[in-house]
CSV table of C-alpha atoms and ligand atoms in Angstrom, one decimal:
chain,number,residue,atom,x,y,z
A,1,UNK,CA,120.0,98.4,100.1
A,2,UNK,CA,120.6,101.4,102.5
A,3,UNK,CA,117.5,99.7,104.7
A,4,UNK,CA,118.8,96.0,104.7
A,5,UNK,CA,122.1,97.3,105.9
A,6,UNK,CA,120.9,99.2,108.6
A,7,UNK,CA,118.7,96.6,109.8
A,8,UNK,CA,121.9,94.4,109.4
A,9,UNK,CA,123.7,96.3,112.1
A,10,UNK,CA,126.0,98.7,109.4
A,11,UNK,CA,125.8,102.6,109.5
A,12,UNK,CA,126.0,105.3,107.1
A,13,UNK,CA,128.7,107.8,106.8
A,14,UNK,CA,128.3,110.8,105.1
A,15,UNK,CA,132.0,110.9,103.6
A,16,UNK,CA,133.4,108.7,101.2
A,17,UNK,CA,136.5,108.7,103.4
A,18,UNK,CA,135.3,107.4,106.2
A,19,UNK,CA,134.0,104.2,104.7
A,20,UNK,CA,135.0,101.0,105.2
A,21,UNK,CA,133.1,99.7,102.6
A,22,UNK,CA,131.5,102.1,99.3
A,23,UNK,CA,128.7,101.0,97.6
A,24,UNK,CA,127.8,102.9,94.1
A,25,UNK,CA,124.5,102.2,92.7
A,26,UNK,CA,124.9,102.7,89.1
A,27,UNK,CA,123.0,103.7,86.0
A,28,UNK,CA,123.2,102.1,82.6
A,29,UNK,CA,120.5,103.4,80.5
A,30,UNK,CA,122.7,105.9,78.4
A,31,UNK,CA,126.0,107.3,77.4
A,32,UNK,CA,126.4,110.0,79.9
A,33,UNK,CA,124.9,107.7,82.9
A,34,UNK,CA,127.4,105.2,82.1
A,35,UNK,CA,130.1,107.4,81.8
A,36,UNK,CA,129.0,109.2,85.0
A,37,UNK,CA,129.0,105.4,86.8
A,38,UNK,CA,132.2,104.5,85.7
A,39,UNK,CA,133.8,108.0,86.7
A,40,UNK,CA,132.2,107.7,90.4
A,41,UNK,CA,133.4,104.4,90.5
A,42,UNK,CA,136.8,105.1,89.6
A,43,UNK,CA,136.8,108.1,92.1
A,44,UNK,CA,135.7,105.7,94.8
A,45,UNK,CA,138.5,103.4,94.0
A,46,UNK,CA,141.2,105.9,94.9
A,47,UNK,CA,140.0,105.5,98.7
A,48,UNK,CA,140.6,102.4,98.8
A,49,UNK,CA,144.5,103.1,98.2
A,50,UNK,CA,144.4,106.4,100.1
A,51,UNK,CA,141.4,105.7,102.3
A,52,UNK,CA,140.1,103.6,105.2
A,53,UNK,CA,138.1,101.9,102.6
A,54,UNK,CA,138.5,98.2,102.5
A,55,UNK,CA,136.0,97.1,99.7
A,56,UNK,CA,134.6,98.7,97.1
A,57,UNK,CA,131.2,97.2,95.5
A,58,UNK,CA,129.0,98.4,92.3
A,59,UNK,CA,125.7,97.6,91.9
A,60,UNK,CA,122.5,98.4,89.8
A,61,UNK,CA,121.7,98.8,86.2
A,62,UNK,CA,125.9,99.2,85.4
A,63,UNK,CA,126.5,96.0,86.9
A,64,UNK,CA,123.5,93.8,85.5
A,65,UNK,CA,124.1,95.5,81.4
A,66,UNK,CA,128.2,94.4,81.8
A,67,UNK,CA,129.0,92.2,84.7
A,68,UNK,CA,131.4,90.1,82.3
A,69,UNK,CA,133.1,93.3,80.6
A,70,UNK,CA,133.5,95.0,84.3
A,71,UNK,CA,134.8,92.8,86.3
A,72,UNK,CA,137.5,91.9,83.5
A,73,UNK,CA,138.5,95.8,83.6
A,74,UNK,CA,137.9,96.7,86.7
A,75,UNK,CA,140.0,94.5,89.6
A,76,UNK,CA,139.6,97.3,91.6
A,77,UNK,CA,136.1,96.2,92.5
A,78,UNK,CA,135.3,93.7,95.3
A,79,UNK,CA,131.9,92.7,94.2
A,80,UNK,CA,128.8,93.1,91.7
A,81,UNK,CA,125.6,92.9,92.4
A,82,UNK,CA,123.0,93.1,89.7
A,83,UNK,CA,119.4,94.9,90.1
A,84,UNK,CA,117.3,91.7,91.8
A,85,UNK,CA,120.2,91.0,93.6
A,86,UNK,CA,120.3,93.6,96.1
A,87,UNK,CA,119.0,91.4,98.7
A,88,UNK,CA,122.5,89.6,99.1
A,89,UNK,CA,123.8,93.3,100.4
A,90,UNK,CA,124.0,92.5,104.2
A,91,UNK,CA,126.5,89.7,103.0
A,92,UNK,CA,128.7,91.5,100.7
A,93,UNK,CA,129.1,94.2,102.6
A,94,UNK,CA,129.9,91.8,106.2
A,95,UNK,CA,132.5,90.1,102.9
A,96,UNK,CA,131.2,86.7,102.9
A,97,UNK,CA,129.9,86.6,99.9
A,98,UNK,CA,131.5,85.8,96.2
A,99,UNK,CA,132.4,88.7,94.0
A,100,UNK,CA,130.0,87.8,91.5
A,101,UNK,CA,126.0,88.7,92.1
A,102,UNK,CA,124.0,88.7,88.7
A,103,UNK,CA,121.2,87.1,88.3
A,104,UNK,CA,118.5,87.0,86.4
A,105,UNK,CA,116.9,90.9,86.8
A,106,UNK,CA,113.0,89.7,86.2
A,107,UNK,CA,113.4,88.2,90.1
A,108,UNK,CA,113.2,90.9,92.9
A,109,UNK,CA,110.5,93.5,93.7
A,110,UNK,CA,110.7,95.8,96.7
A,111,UNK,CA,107.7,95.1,99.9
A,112,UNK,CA,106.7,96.9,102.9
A,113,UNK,CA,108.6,94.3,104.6
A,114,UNK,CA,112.1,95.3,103.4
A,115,UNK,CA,113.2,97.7,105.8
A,116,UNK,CA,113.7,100.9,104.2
A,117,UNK,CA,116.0,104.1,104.6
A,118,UNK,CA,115.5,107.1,102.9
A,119,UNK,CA,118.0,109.4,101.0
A,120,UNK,CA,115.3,112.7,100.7
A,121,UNK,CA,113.9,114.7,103.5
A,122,UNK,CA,111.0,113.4,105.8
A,123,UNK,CA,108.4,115.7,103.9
A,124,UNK,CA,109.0,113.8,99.9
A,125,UNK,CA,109.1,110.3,99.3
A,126,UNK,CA,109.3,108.1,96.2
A,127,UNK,CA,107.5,104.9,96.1
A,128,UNK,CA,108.4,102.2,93.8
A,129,UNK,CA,105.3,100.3,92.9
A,130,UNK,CA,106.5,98.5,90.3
A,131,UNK,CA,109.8,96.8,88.6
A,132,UNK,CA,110.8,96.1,85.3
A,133,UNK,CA,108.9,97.0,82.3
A,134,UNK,CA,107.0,94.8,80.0
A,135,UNK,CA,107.2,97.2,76.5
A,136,UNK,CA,110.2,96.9,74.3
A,137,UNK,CA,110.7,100.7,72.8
A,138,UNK,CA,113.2,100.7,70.6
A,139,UNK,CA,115.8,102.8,71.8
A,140,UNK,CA,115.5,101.6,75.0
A,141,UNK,CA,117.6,99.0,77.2
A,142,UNK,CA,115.8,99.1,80.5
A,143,UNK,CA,113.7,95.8,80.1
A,144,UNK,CA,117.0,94.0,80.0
A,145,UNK,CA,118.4,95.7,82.9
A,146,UNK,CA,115.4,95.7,84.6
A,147,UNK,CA,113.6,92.7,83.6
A,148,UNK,CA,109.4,92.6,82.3
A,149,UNK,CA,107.4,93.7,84.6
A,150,UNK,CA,106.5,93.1,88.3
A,151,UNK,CA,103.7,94.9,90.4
A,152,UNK,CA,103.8,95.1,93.5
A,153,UNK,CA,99.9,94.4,95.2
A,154,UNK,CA,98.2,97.3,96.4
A,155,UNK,CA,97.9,96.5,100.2
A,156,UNK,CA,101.2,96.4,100.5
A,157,UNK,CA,102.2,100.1,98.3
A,158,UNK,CA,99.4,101.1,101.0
A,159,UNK,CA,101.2,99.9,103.9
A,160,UNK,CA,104.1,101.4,103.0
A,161,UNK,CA,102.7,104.8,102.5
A,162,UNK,CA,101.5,104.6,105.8
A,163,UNK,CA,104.3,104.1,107.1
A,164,UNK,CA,106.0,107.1,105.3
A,165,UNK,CA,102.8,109.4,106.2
A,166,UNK,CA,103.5,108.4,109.7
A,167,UNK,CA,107.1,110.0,109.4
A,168,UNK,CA,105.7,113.3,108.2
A,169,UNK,CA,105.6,112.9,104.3
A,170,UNK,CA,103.5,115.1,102.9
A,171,UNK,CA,104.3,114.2,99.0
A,172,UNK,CA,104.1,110.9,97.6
A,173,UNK,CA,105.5,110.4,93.8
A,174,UNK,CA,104.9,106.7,92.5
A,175,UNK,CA,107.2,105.8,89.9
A,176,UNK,CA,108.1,103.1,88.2
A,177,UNK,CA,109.2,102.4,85.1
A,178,UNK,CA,106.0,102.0,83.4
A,179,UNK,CA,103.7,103.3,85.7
A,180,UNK,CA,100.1,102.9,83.8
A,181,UNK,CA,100.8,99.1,83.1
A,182,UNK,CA,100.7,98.7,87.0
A,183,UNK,CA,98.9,96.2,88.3
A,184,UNK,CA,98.2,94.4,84.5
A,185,UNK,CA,100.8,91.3,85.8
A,186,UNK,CA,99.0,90.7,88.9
A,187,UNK,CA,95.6,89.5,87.7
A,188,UNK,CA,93.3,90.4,90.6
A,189,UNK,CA,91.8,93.7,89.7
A,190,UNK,CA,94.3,95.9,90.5
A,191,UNK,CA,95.4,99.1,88.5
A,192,UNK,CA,96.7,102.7,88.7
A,193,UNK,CA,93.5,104.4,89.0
A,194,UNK,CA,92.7,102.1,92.1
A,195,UNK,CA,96.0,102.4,93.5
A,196,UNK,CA,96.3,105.9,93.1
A,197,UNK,CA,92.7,106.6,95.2
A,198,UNK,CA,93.3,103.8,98.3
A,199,UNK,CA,97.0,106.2,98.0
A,200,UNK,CA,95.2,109.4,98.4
A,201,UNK,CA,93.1,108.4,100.7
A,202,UNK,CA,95.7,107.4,103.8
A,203,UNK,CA,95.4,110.3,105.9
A,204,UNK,CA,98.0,112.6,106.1
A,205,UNK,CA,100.0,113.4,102.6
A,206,UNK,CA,99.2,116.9,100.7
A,207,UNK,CA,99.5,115.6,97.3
A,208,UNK,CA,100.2,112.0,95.4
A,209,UNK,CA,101.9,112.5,92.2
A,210,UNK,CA,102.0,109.6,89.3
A,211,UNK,CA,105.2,109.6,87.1
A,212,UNK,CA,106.2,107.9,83.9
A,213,UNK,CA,102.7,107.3,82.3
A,214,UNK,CA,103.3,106.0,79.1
A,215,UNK,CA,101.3,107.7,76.6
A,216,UNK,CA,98.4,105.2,75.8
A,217,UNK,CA,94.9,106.2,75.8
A,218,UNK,CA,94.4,107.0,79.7
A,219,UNK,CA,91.3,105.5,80.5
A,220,UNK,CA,88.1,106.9,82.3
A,221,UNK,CA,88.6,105.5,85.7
A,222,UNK,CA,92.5,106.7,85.6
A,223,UNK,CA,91.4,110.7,84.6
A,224,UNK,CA,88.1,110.3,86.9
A,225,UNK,CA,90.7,109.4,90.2
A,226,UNK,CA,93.5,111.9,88.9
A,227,UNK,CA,90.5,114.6,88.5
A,228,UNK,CA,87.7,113.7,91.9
A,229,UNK,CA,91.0,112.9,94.6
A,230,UNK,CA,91.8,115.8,96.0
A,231,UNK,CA,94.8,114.4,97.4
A,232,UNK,CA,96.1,113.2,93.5
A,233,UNK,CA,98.3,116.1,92.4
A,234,UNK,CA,96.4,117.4,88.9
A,235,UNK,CA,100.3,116.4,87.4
A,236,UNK,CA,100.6,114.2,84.6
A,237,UNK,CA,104.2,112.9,83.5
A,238,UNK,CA,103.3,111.8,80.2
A,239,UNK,CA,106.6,110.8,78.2
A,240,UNK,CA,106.0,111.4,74.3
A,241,UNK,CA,109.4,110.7,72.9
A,242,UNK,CA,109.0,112.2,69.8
A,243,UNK,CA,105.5,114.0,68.1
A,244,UNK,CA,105.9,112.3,64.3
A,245,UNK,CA,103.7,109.6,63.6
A,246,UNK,CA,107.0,108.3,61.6
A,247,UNK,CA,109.5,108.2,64.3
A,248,UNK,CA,107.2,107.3,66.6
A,249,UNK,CA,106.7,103.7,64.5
A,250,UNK,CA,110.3,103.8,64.1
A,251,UNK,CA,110.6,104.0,67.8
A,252,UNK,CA,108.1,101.5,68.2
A,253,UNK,CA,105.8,103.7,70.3
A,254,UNK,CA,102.0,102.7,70.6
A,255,UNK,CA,100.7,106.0,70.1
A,256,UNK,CA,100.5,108.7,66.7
A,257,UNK,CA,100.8,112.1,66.5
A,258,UNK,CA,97.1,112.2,66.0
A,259,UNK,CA,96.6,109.7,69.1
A,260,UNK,CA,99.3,112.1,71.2
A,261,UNK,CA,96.8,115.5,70.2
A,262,UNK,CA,93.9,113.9,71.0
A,263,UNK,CA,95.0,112.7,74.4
A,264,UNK,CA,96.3,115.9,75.6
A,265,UNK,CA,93.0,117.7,75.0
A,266,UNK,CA,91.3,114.7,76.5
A,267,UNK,CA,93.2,115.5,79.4
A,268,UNK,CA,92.8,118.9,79.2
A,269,UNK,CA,89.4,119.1,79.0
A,270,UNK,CA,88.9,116.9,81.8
A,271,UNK,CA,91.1,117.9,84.6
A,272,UNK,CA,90.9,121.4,85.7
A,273,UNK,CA,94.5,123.2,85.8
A,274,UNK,CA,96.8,120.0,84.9
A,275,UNK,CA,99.6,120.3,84.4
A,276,UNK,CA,101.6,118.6,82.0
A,277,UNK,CA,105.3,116.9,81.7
A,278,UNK,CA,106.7,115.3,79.2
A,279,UNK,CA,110.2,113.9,77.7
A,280,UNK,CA,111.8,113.7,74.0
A,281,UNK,CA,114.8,112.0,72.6
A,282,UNK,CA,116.3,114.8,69.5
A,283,UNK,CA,118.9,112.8,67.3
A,284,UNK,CA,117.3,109.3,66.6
A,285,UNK,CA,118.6,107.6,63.7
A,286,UNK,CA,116.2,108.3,60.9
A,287,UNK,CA,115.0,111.7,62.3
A,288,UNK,CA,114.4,114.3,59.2
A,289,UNK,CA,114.2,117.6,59.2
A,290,UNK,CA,111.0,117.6,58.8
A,291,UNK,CA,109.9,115.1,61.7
A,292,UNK,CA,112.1,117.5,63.8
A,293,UNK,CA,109.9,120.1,62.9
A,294,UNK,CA,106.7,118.4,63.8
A,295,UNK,CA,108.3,117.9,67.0
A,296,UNK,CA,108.8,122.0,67.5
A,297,UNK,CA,105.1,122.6,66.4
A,298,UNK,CA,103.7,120.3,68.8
A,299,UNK,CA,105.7,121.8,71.4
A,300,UNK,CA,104.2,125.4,70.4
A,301,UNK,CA,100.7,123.8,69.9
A,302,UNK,CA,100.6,122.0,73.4
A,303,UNK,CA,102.3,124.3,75.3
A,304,UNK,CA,103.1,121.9,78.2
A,305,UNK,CA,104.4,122.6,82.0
A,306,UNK,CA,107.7,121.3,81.7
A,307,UNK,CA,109.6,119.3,78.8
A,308,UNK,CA,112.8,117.4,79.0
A,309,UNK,CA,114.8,116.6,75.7
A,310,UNK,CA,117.3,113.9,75.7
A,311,UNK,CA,119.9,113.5,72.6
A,312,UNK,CA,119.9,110.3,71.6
A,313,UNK,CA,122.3,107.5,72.8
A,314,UNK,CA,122.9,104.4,70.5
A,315,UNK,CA,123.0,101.5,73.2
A,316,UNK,CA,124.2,97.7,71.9
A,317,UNK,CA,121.3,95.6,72.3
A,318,UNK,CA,118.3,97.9,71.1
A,319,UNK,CA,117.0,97.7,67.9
A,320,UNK,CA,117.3,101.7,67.4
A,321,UNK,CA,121.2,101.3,67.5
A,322,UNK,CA,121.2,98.9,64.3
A,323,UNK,CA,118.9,101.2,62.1
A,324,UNK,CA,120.2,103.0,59.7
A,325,UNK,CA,120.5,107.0,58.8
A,326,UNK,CA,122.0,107.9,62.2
A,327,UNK,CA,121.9,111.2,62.9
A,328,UNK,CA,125.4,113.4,63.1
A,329,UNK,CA,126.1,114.7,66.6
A,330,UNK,CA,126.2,118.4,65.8
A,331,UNK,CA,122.5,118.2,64.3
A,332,UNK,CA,121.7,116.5,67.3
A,333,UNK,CA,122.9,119.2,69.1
A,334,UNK,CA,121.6,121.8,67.3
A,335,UNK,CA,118.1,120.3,67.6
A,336,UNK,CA,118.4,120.0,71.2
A,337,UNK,CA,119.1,123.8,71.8
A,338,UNK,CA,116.2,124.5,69.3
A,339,UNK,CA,114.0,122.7,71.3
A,340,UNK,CA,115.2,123.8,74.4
A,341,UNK,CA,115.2,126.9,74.0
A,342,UNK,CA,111.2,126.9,72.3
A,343,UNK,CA,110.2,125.0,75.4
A,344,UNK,CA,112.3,127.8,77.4
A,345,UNK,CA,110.2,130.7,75.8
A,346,UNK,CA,106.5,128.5,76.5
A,347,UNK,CA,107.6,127.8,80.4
A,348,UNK,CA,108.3,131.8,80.8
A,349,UNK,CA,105.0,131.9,79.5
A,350,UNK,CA,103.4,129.7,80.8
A,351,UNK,CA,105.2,130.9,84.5
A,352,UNK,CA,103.7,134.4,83.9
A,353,UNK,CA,100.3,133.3,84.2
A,354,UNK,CA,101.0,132.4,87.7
A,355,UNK,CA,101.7,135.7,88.9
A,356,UNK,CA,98.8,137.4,91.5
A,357,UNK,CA,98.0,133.5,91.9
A,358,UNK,CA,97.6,132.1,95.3
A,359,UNK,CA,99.0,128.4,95.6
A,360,UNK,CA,99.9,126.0,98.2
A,361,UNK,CA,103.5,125.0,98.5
A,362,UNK,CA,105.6,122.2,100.2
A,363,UNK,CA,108.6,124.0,101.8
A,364,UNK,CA,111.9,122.1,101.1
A,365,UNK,CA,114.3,124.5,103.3
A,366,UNK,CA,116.6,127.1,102.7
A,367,UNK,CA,117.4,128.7,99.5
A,368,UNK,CA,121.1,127.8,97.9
A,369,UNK,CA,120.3,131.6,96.5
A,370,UNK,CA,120.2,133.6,100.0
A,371,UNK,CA,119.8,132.8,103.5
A,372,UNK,CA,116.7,135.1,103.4
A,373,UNK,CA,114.6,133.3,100.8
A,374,UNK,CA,113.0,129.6,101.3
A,375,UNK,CA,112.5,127.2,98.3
A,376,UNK,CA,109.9,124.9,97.9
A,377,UNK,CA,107.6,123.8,95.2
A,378,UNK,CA,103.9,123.7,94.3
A,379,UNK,CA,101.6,121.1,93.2
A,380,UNK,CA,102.7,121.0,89.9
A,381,UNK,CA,106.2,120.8,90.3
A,382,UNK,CA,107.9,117.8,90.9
A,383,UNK,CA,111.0,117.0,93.1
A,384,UNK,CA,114.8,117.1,91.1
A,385,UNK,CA,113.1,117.9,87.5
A,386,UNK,CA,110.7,120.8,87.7
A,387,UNK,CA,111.2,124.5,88.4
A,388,UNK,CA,110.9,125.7,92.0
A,389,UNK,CA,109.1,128.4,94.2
A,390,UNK,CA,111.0,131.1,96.2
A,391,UNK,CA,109.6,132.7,99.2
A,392,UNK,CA,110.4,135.9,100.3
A,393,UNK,CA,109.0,137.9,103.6
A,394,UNK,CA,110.7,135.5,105.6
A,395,UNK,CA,111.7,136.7,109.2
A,396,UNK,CA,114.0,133.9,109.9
A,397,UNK,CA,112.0,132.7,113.0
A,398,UNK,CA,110.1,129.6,112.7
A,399,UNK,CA,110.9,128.6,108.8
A,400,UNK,CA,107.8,126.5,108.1
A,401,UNK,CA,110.5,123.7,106.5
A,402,UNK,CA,108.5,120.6,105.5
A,403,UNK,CA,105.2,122.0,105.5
A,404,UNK,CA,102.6,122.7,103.0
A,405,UNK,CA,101.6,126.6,103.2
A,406,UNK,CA,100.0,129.2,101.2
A,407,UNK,CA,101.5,131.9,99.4
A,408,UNK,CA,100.8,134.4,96.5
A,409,UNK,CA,102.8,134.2,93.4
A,410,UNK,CA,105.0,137.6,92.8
A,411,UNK,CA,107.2,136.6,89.7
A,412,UNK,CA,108.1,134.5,87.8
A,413,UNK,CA,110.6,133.5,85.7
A,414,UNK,CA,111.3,131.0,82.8
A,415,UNK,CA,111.7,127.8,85.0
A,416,UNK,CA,110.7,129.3,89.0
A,417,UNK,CA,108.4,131.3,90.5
A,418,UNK,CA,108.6,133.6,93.6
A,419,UNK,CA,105.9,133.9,96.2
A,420,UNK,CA,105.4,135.7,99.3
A,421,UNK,CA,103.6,133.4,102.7
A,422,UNK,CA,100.4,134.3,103.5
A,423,UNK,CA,99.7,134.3,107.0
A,424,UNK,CA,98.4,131.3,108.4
A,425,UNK,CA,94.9,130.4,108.0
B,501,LIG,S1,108.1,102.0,78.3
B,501,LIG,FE1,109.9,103.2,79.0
B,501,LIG,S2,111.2,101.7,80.2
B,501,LIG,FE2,109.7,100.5,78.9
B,501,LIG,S3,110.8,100.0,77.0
B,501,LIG,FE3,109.7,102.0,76.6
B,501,LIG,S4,111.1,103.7,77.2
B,501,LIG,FE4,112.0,101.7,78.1
């Protein structure tokens, strides 16, 4: 959206008060992203009242999920525009267009074509190789929002990571919703493994990282690329959801706690230091005591990189939110600082092996912590959800922001790691 309306002659203002028209691209997935939406969208609506803001518009997941239930309660709003609508953005924002834009979600996929502008720095990029998602979990609304699944060919990912490499990124995540499913709607060939190698092999980027691979068996061809490229980041984002072979049916996940186990020491055994990331949902209706526990021991038995842990969020239209046994909200609770904080306790671990290490690290800027201290991250951290690395024996002069250097690992803590640079070369 930023790109079409660049290319369409508007610009960009860094404060909400100097606007003439705000756009908030909302999330609808669960409770606290809808909430957050709603609250951001009523924020923005005051400068239109006390601003130089003439329209205000809301678009994304918020939009598509409610357009009927929004634009009833919310006459503040100028227009909608739902997730495979974003095309019509030139127009809405220029005001000649209706106040209604929600079509059908399964419709729109990005291409190299669409001019682009980016929100993160030069060095990082995310690339969006696929829309929509083709599995129905049970908990889960995105298909609706998002519509089934749409890959986007691999030329094209390609020529658009060109293009970023051109503009100095060094780190390329893919993401998508379902990431390993890439490529199975196109029927000609194409898939993850192949993708990720023609990706690792335009010149220029340090590391290509693969988020959101849904834990089916990985196959040989997908471990071989993550394992032989030396540009693939040894990083696997492999969300679990939950580790008993009961919720997991319940959940309607493809894979058993026995399938899960074996998979990670597939993995393991295969790809030399890999790290691992993975996600569960604590709270789902039906979850015991007991399945909760099976999720704590295969948090101590795996000992992964980095875990998040959602609490469950009933949302209208899944399956999950008509089951019964629902979970009170304070057990919920409870179970997510349990896991938390056994996950907190693995990652110090974990972190302490690091230290005397050398590593290479992609230098993000200056540390919110001190002026003297630079942050950045290593290969097996990703952007926004991972821990970070802090450099010290900075002079100040020339700091190496947006580069990949070395460094040796001097602490660490439960989430970060500090370093000191190693000279050049
Ligand atoms: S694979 Fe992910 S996006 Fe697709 S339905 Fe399941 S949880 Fe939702």
């Amino acid at each position: 959206m930023a790109g079409l309306a660049d290319a369409a002659g508007f610009r960009l203002v860094a404060e909400p008060e100097a606007a003439s028209v705000i756009v908030v691209n909302t999330c609808g997935f669960i409770g606290p992203a809808k909430k957050e939406s709603i609250d951001t969208i009523l924020g923005m609506a005051r400068h239109k009242e006390a601003g130089s803001c003439e329209r205000l518009v809301v678009a994304g997941c918020l939009a598509q999920r409610y357009p009927h239930e929004l634009a009833a309660e919310l006459p503040e709003v100028d227009h909608f525009l739902g997730t495979s609508d974003v095309g019509a953005i030139a127009a809405v924002l220029g005001g000649e267009h209706e106040r209604m834009s929600v079509g059908d979600p399964g419709r729109w996929v990005y291409s190299a074509a669409t001019p682009r502008l980016r929100s993160t720095p030069a060095h990082t990029a995310y690339v969006k190789i696929a829309e929509g998602c083709s599995r129905r979990c049970s908990f889960c609304v995105i298909p609706t929002m998002r519509g089934t699944q749409r890959s986007r060919p691999v030329a094209d990912i390609v020529a658009e990571v060109s293009d970023l490499a051109a503009r100095g990124a060094l780190e390329i995540n893919l993401v998508s919703q379902d990431t390993i499913s890439y490529g199975r709607d196109l029927g000609d060939a194409a898939t993850l493994a192949r993708l990720a190698r023609e990706v690792a092999r335009v010149p220029g980027p340090g590391w290509v990282r693969l988020l959101y691979l849904y834990p089916e068996r990985l196959d040989d061809e997908l471990v071989a690329a993550i394992r032989d490229e030396p540009r693939v980041a040894k990083y696997v984002d492999l969300p679990l959801q939950h580790a008993s072979s009961r919720m997991l049916r319940i959940m309607r996940r493809g894979v058993g706690s026995d399938g899960q186990k074996r998979l990670i020491e597939r993995l393991r055994d295969r790809i030399d230091g890999l790290t691992i990331r993975t996600a569960f949902i604590v709270g789902h209706p039906g979850e015991t005591d007991a399945d909760f526990q099976e999720l704590c021991d295969l948090v101590e038995w795996a000992r992964f990189d980095h875990v998040g842990v959602f609490r469950y969020s009933p949302e209208e239209g899944t399956r999950s939110s008509g089951l019964p046994d629902p979970v009170p909200a304070r057990v919920a609770a409870a179970r997510f600082r349990r896991l938390m904080s056994l996950q907190r306790r693995v990652a110090r671990e974990r972190n302490r092996a690091f230290v005397g290490r050398r590593i290479q690290i992609l230098v993000e800027g200056p540390s919110d912590e001190s002026e003297y201290l630079l942050v950045g991250r290593h290969a097996g951290q990703a952007p926004e959800i991972d821990g970070v690395v802090y450099l010290a024996d900075w002079d100040g002069a020339d700091p190496p922001i947006g580069r990949l250097v070395d460094a040796q690992v001097t602490q660490s803590a439960d989430y970060d790691l500090a370093a000191s640079l190693l000279p050049r070369g």
